[in-house]
Coordinates of C-alpha atoms in Angstrom, one line a residue:
X1101 CA 5.8 43.5 -55.7
X1102 CA 8.4 45.3 -53.8
X1103 CA 7.0 48.4 -52.5
X1104 CA 3.8 48.3 -54.5
X1105 CA 1.7 51.5 -54.1
X1106 CA -1.6 52.8 -55.6
X1107 CA 0.4 54.5 -58.4
X1108 CA 1.0 50.9 -59.6
X1109 CA -2.6 50.3 -60.3
X1110 CA -3.2 49.8 -64.1
X1111 CA -5.8 51.6 -65.9
X1112 CA -9.2 50.5 -64.9
X1113 CA -11.0 52.3 -67.5
X1114 CA -14.1 50.4 -68.7
X1115 CA -14.3 48.5 -65.4
X1116 CA -17.1 48.6 -63.2
X1117 CA -16.4 48.1 -59.3
X1118 CA -18.6 48.0 -56.3
X1119 CA -17.0 49.0 -52.9
X1120 CA -18.8 48.2 -49.7
X1121 CA -18.2 51.0 -47.0
X1122 CA -18.1 54.5 -47.3
X1123 CA -15.1 55.6 -45.1
X1124 CA -11.8 54.2 -44.0
X1125 CA -10.6 51.6 -46.3
X1126 CA -13.5 51.5 -48.4
X1127 CA -13.1 55.2 -49.1
X1128 CA -9.4 54.7 -50.1
X1129 CA -10.3 51.8 -52.3
X1130 CA -12.9 53.7 -54.1
X1131 CA -10.7 56.9 -54.7
X1132 CA -7.7 54.8 -56.0
X1133 CA -10.0 53.1 -58.3
X1134 CA -11.9 56.2 -59.6
X1135 CA -8.1 57.6 -60.2
X1136 CA -7.4 54.7 -62.3
X1137 CA -10.7 55.3 -64.3
X1138 CA -12.9 52.7 -63.0
X1139 CA -16.7 53.3 -62.7
X1140 CA -17.2 53.0 -58.9
X1141 CA -20.2 52.2 -57.0
X1142 CA -19.5 52.9 -53.3
X1143 CA -22.1 51.2 -51.3
X1144 CA -23.2 52.0 -47.7
X1145 CA -26.0 52.4 -45.4
X1146 CA -25.9 56.1 -44.6
X1147 CA -26.8 58.4 -47.6
X1148 CA -25.2 61.5 -46.2
X1149 CA -21.8 59.9 -45.7
X1150 CA -22.1 58.2 -49.0
X1151 CA -22.8 61.6 -50.6
X1152 CA -19.8 63.1 -48.8
X1153 CA -17.5 60.4 -49.8
X1154 CA -18.7 61.0 -53.5
X1155 CA -18.2 64.5 -53.2
X1156 CA -14.5 64.1 -51.8
X1157 CA -13.5 61.8 -54.6
X1158 CA -15.0 64.1 -57.2
X1159 CA -13.0 67.1 -55.7
X1160 CA -9.8 65.0 -55.9
X1161 CA -10.7 63.3 -59.3
X1162 CA -12.8 66.0 -61.2
X1163 CA -13.7 63.4 -63.9
X1164 CA -14.4 60.5 -61.5
X1165 CA -17.0 58.0 -62.4
X1166 CA -18.3 57.5 -58.9
X1167 CA -21.8 57.0 -57.5
X1168 CA -23.4 56.1 -54.2
X1169 CA -25.5 53.0 -53.8
X1170 CA -27.6 52.4 -50.7
X1171 CA -26.9 49.1 -49.0
X1172 CA -27.4 47.9 -45.6
X1173 CA -25.3 44.7 -44.9
X1174 CA -27.2 44.0 -41.8
X1175 CA -30.4 43.5 -43.8
X1176 CA -31.1 40.8 -46.3
X1177 CA -33.8 43.0 -47.8
X1178 CA -31.5 45.7 -48.4
X1179 CA -28.8 43.5 -50.0
X1180 CA -31.7 42.0 -52.6
X1181 CA -32.8 45.5 -53.1
X1182 CA -29.2 46.9 -54.0
X1183 CA -28.5 43.9 -56.2
X1184 CA -31.8 44.3 -58.0
X1185 CA -31.0 47.9 -58.6
X1186 CA -27.4 47.1 -59.9
X1187 CA -28.9 44.2 -62.1
X1188 CA -31.4 46.6 -63.8
X1189 CA -28.7 49.1 -64.6
X1190 CA -25.8 47.2 -65.3
X1191 CA -25.1 44.1 -67.6
X1192 CA -21.8 43.1 -65.9
X1193 CA -19.7 43.6 -62.9
X1194 CA -15.9 43.3 -63.0
X1195 CA -15.1 44.0 -59.4
X1196 CA -16.7 43.6 -56.1
X1197 CA -14.7 44.6 -52.8
X1198 CA -16.5 43.1 -49.8
X1199 CA -14.8 45.7 -47.4
X1200 CA -17.3 47.0 -44.8
X1201 CA -17.2 45.9 -41.4
X1202 CA -18.6 46.1 -37.8
X1203 CA -15.8 45.5 -35.1
X1204 CA -16.3 44.5 -31.4
X1205 CA -19.4 46.3 -30.1
X1206 CA -19.4 45.9 -26.3
X1207 CA -22.7 44.5 -26.1
X1208 CA -24.2 41.9 -28.3
X1209 CA -26.2 43.6 -31.1
X1210 CA -28.6 41.9 -34.0
X1211 CA -29.1 42.6 -37.4
X1212 CA -32.4 43.2 -38.9
X1213 CA -32.8 39.4 -39.6
X1214 CA -31.7 38.4 -36.3
X1215 CA -28.2 37.5 -36.8
X1216 CA -25.3 38.5 -34.4
X1217 CA -24.1 42.0 -36.0
X1218 CA -20.6 41.2 -36.6
X1219 CA -21.1 37.9 -38.0
X1220 CA -24.2 39.1 -39.8
X1221 CA -22.8 42.2 -41.3
X1222 CA -19.0 41.3 -41.9
X1223 CA -19.6 37.7 -43.3
X1224 CA -23.1 36.7 -43.9
X1225 CA -24.0 40.1 -45.6
X1226 CA -21.1 39.7 -48.0
X1227 CA -21.8 36.1 -48.5
X1228 CA -25.5 37.1 -49.7
X1229 CA -24.3 40.3 -51.7
X1230 CA -21.8 38.1 -53.6
X1231 CA -24.3 35.5 -54.3
X1232 CA -26.9 38.1 -55.4
X1233 CA -24.3 39.9 -57.6
X1234 CA -22.9 36.6 -59.1
X1235 CA -24.8 36.6 -62.5
X1236 CA -23.4 40.1 -63.3
X1237 CA -19.7 38.9 -62.1
X1238 CA -19.9 36.0 -64.2
X1239 CA -20.6 38.4 -67.2
X1240 CA -17.8 40.4 -66.1
X1241 CA -14.4 41.2 -67.8
X1242 CA -11.8 38.9 -65.8
X1243 CA -14.0 39.5 -62.7
X1244 CA -12.5 39.5 -59.1
X1245 CA -14.0 39.3 -55.8
X1246 CA -11.8 40.7 -53.1
X1247 CA -13.0 39.9 -49.4
X1248 CA -11.4 41.5 -46.3
X1249 CA -10.2 39.5 -43.6
X1250 CA -8.1 40.6 -40.6
X1251 CA -5.1 39.7 -38.4
X1252 CA -8.0 38.8 -35.9
X1253 CA -8.7 35.7 -38.0
X1254 CA -5.6 34.1 -36.9
X1255 CA -7.2 33.5 -33.4
X1256 CA -10.7 33.0 -34.9
X1257 CA -12.7 29.8 -34.8
X1258 CA -16.2 28.7 -36.5
X1259 CA -18.4 27.8 -33.7
X1260 CA -21.1 25.8 -35.3
X1261 CA -22.9 25.4 -31.8
X1262 CA -23.3 29.0 -31.5
X1263 CA -22.6 30.9 -34.8
X1264 CA -24.9 33.7 -33.6
X1265 CA -22.9 34.2 -30.2
X1266 CA -26.3 34.1 -28.1
X1267 CA -24.5 32.5 -25.3
X1268 CA -21.4 34.2 -23.6
X1269 CA -20.9 37.0 -26.2
X1270 CA -17.3 38.1 -26.2
X1271 CA -16.5 40.9 -28.7
X1272 CA -13.3 40.2 -30.1
X1273 CA -13.5 36.3 -30.5
X1274 CA -17.0 36.9 -32.3
X1275 CA -15.0 39.5 -34.3
X1276 CA -12.2 37.0 -35.2
X1277 CA -15.0 34.4 -36.2
X1278 CA -16.5 36.8 -38.7
X1279 CA -13.2 37.6 -40.1
X1280 CA -12.1 33.9 -40.1
X1281 CA -15.3 33.2 -42.1
X1282 CA -14.6 36.0 -44.5
X1283 CA -11.2 34.5 -45.3
X1284 CA -12.7 30.8 -45.6
X1285 CA -15.5 32.1 -47.8
X1286 CA -12.8 33.6 -50.3
X1287 CA -10.9 30.5 -50.4
X1288 CA -14.1 28.4 -50.9
X1289 CA -15.5 30.7 -53.6
X1290 CA -12.2 30.2 -55.6
X1291 CA -12.6 26.5 -55.4
X1292 CA -16.0 26.6 -56.5
X1293 CA -15.3 29.1 -59.3
X1294 CA -12.6 26.7 -60.4
X1295 CA -14.9 23.7 -60.2
X1296 CA -17.9 25.4 -61.9
X1297 CA -16.1 27.3 -64.5
X1298 CA -17.4 30.7 -63.3
X1299 CA -14.3 32.6 -64.4
X1300 CA -14.1 34.5 -61.2
X1301 CA -10.9 35.3 -59.3
X1302 CA -11.6 35.2 -55.5
X1303 CA -8.8 37.0 -53.4
X1304 CA -8.7 37.6 -49.7
X1305 CA -6.8 40.4 -48.3
X1306 CA -6.3 42.0 -45.0
X1307 CA -5.1 45.5 -44.0
X1308 CA -2.8 45.0 -41.2
X1309 CA -3.5 47.5 -38.3
X1310 CA -4.8 50.9 -39.9
X1311 CA -6.2 54.2 -38.7
X1312 CA -9.9 53.8 -39.5
X1313 CA -13.1 54.6 -37.7
X1314 CA -13.8 50.9 -37.1
X1315 CA -12.6 50.8 -33.6
X1316 CA -14.3 53.8 -32.4
X1317 CA -17.6 53.1 -34.1
X1318 CA -17.7 49.5 -32.9
X1319 CA -15.9 49.0 -29.5
X1320 CA -16.5 52.8 -28.7
X1321 CA -14.1 55.8 -28.3
X1322 CA -13.7 55.1 -24.5
X1323 CA -13.0 51.5 -24.9
X1324 CA -9.6 50.0 -24.2
X1325 CA -9.2 49.6 -28.1
X1326 CA -10.7 53.0 -28.8
X1327 CA -8.4 54.9 -26.6
X1328 CA -5.3 53.0 -27.8
X1329 CA -6.5 54.0 -31.4
X1330 CA -6.8 57.7 -30.3
X1331 CA -3.6 58.1 -28.2
X1332 CA -1.3 55.5 -29.7
X1333 CA -2.1 56.5 -33.4
X1334 CA 1.4 56.0 -34.4
X1335 CA 0.9 52.2 -34.1
X1336 CA -1.8 52.3 -36.8
X1337 CA -0.7 52.9 -40.4
X1338 CA -2.8 55.5 -42.4
X1339 CA -5.9 54.2 -44.1
X1340 CA -4.5 54.6 -47.7
X1341 CA -1.4 52.5 -46.8
X1342 CA -4.0 49.8 -45.2
X1343 CA -5.9 49.7 -48.4
X1344 CA -3.0 48.7 -50.6
X1345 CA -3.2 44.9 -50.2
X1346 CA -6.8 45.3 -51.1
X1347 CA -6.0 47.3 -54.1
X1348 CA -3.2 44.8 -55.2
X1349 CA -5.7 42.0 -54.9
X1350 CA -8.4 43.9 -56.8
X1351 CA -5.9 45.3 -59.8
X1352 CA -2.7 43.8 -59.9
X1353 CA -1.9 41.3 -63.0
X1354 CA 0.3 39.6 -60.3
X1355 CA -2.5 38.9 -58.0
X1356 CA -3.7 35.2 -57.9
X1357 CA -7.1 33.8 -57.3
X1358 CA -7.0 31.8 -53.9
X1359 CA -4.0 33.7 -52.6
X1360 CA -4.0 35.8 -49.6
X1361 CA -2.4 39.4 -49.3
X1362 CA -1.5 41.6 -46.4
X1363 CA 1.3 44.2 -45.3
X1364 CA 4.9 43.0 -45.1
X1365 CA 6.2 44.2 -41.9
X1366 CA 5.9 43.6 -38.2
X1367 CA 3.8 40.5 -38.4
X1368 CA 1.8 41.8 -41.2
X1369 CA 0.6 44.9 -39.3
X1370 CA 1.8 47.5 -41.5
X1371 CA 3.9 48.0 -44.8
X1372 CA 3.3 47.1 -48.4
X1373 CA 1.4 44.2 -50.0
X1374 CA 3.1 40.7 -50.1
X1375 CA 1.7 37.0 -49.8
X1376 CA 0.1 36.8 -46.2
X1377 CA 0.1 33.9 -44.1
X1378 CA -3.3 31.8 -44.1
X1379 CA -4.0 30.5 -40.7
X1380 CA -4.2 26.7 -40.6
X1381 CA -7.8 26.6 -39.6
X1382 CA -8.8 28.7 -42.7
X1383 CA -7.5 25.6 -44.9
X1384 CA -10.0 23.2 -43.5
X1385 CA -12.1 22.4 -46.6
X1386 CA -14.7 20.4 -44.6
X1387 CA -15.4 23.2 -42.4
X1388 CA -15.5 25.6 -45.1
X1389 CA -18.2 23.4 -47.0
X1390 CA -20.2 23.2 -43.8
X1391 CA -19.8 27.0 -43.4
X1392 CA -21.0 27.4 -46.9
X1393 CA -24.2 25.5 -46.6
X1394 CA -25.1 26.9 -43.3
X1395 CA -24.7 30.4 -44.8
X1396 CA -26.9 29.6 -47.7
X1397 CA -29.6 28.4 -45.4
X1398 CA -29.3 31.3 -43.1
X1399 CA -29.4 33.9 -46.0
X1400 CA -31.4 32.2 -48.7
X1401 CA -28.6 33.3 -51.1
X1402 CA -28.0 30.2 -53.2
X1403 CA -25.0 29.8 -55.4
X1404 CA -24.5 27.3 -58.2
X1405 CA -23.3 23.8 -57.2
X1406 CA -19.6 23.2 -57.2
X1407 CA -19.8 21.3 -60.5
X1408 CA -21.7 24.3 -62.1
X1409 CA -25.0 22.4 -63.1
X1410 CA -27.3 24.6 -61.1
X1411 CA -28.1 28.0 -62.5
X1412 CA -27.0 31.0 -60.6
X1413 CA -30.2 33.0 -61.3
X1414 CA -32.9 31.7 -58.8
X1415 CA -31.5 33.0 -55.6
X1416 CA -34.6 32.9 -53.7
X1417 CA -35.3 29.4 -53.3
X1418 CA -34.8 29.2 -49.5
X1419 CA -36.5 31.5 -47.4
X1420 CA -34.3 33.1 -44.8
X1421 CA -35.1 32.5 -41.1
X1422 CA -36.6 35.6 -39.3
X1423 CA -35.6 36.0 -35.6

């Protein structure tokens, strides 16, 4: 793993990948996978940004097999529509990168379904997307699901008494909860895949501290975090570097299901991919199992039971609550 870079990605020809997010890390993931020969669906909610991302990738990789797919992770209806289109056009999916995120909006915002925006987009949206695409993933060739966490997960806690942050919203703690949830989801997905024989490798990763538009778009360009991002840019590694742990988890034969990858230097804030430290709270299996059940009830996206007895196909058993 020493100084692993995108040039070490093995051929991805014949593999189909979905990457959420059209800019920043998601764009770098899609670009690297396209260079390696994968068939890439870059999924996002803004068609113009999606078209621009596809054009940029094709300028760099003229024979790239890349398309845009409309997906708003803040809408369960949009997630289902995206999954239905993919199920109708593909017979399998080999790689899903759950990357897109919202970070620290100063005021509490809500998704179309009434969830707090960060928890709803970063975590519940990807939980539902993975469930909806599970039948395709189970048909994939050595399928992998890579879920993006963050160094912010270290200070995160799952607040079952107020998952939607309706009381005393604080941007960064809520962001930390959402990213801890993503990490716990990835670890629990691997346990359930092992128990149910799904054949899926679930691998969490985090990008360290990287130069993307996540902070300016979330906290705002003139927030303390946005100003630091603008004027202290040298503290943030380039997005292409920050994407390396994700790409390692997504493509390397050395990557292991249930392992966690991040950068190797300065407290995992920058550098090359290595095994990352899993925060102790992320290893609580009872909390992970409770969060899983809560997430199924909230989203209506039902996975098979851990022993695999229940079919993955009927995912509309529970109607999601509408706030």
